[in-house]
Amino acid sequence: MEDLFKMYRRGLISWEDAYVKAYNRMVEASEEKSSEVVDYWASQVQSLAEEVANQHIKDLGYVETQEGFLRK
């Protein structure tokens, strides 16, 4: 299975393409009832979602303190 998150981080694929492909593959695997494959694609979807969420937090001007809190 390809690592779409890694491909995105390397600039080989856009975030949108990576997310849509990972999500669709997760859905396909769930229809086939393959839990190992579903878990793999779910982790790809989660990594991509966390990446974009963290970018939005930065874009809004928030920084993380040593204690782990977000401050503007």
Coordinates of C-alpha atoms in Angstrom, one line a residue:
M1 CA 0.0 0.0 0.0
E2 CA 1.3 3.4 -0.8
D3 CA 1.9 6.0 1.8
L4 CA -0.1 9.0 0.6
F5 CA 0.8 11.1 3.6
K6 CA 4.5 10.7 2.8
M7 CA 3.9 11.4 -0.8
Y8 CA 2.1 14.7 0.2
R9 CA 4.9 15.7 2.5
R10 CA 7.4 15.2 -0.3
G11 CA 5.3 17.4 -2.6
L12 CA 4.5 14.5 -5.0
I13 CA 0.7 14.8 -4.5
S14 CA -1.5 17.7 -3.3
W15 CA -3.1 17.5 0.1
E16 CA -6.6 17.3 -1.5
D17 CA -5.7 14.4 -3.8
A18 CA -4.0 12.5 -1.0
Y19 CA -7.0 13.0 1.4
V20 CA -9.6 12.0 -1.2
K21 CA -7.7 8.9 -2.3
A22 CA -7.0 7.8 1.3
Y23 CA -10.6 8.4 2.3
N24 CA -12.0 6.5 -0.7
R25 CA -9.7 3.6 -0.2
M26 CA -10.7 3.4 3.5
V27 CA -14.4 3.3 2.4
E28 CA -13.7 0.6 -0.2
A29 CA -11.8 -1.5 2.4
S30 CA -14.7 -1.1 4.9
E31 CA -17.1 -2.5 2.3
E32 CA -14.8 -5.5 1.9
K33 CA -14.7 -5.9 5.7
S34 CA -10.9 -5.9 5.7
S35 CA -10.1 -4.3 9.1
E36 CA -6.3 -4.3 8.7
V37 CA -6.6 -2.3 5.5
V38 CA -9.3 0.0 6.9
D39 CA -7.0 0.7 9.9
Y40 CA -4.2 1.6 7.5
W41 CA -6.2 4.0 5.4
A42 CA -7.9 5.5 8.5
S43 CA -4.4 6.3 9.9
Q44 CA -3.6 8.0 6.5
V45 CA -6.8 10.0 6.7
Q46 CA -6.1 11.0 10.3
S47 CA -2.5 12.1 9.5
L48 CA -3.6 14.2 6.6
A49 CA -6.4 15.8 8.7
E50 CA -4.0 16.6 11.5
E51 CA -1.6 18.2 9.1
V52 CA -4.2 20.6 7.7
A53 CA -5.6 21.3 11.1
N54 CA -2.2 22.2 12.5
Q55 CA -1.6 24.5 9.4
H56 CA -4.8 26.3 10.0
I57 CA -3.9 26.8 13.7
K58 CA -0.5 28.4 12.6
D59 CA -2.3 30.5 9.9
L60 CA -4.6 31.9 12.6
G61 CA -1.5 33.0 14.6
Y62 CA -1.5 30.5 17.4
V63 CA 1.7 29.1 18.9
E64 CA 2.0 26.2 21.4
T65 CA 3.5 26.9 24.8
Q66 CA 5.9 24.6 26.6
E67 CA 2.9 23.4 28.6
G68 CA 1.1 22.4 25.4
F69 CA -1.4 25.2 25.4
L70 CA -2.2 27.2 22.3
R71 CA -1.8 31.0 22.7
K72 CA -2.3 33.8 20.2

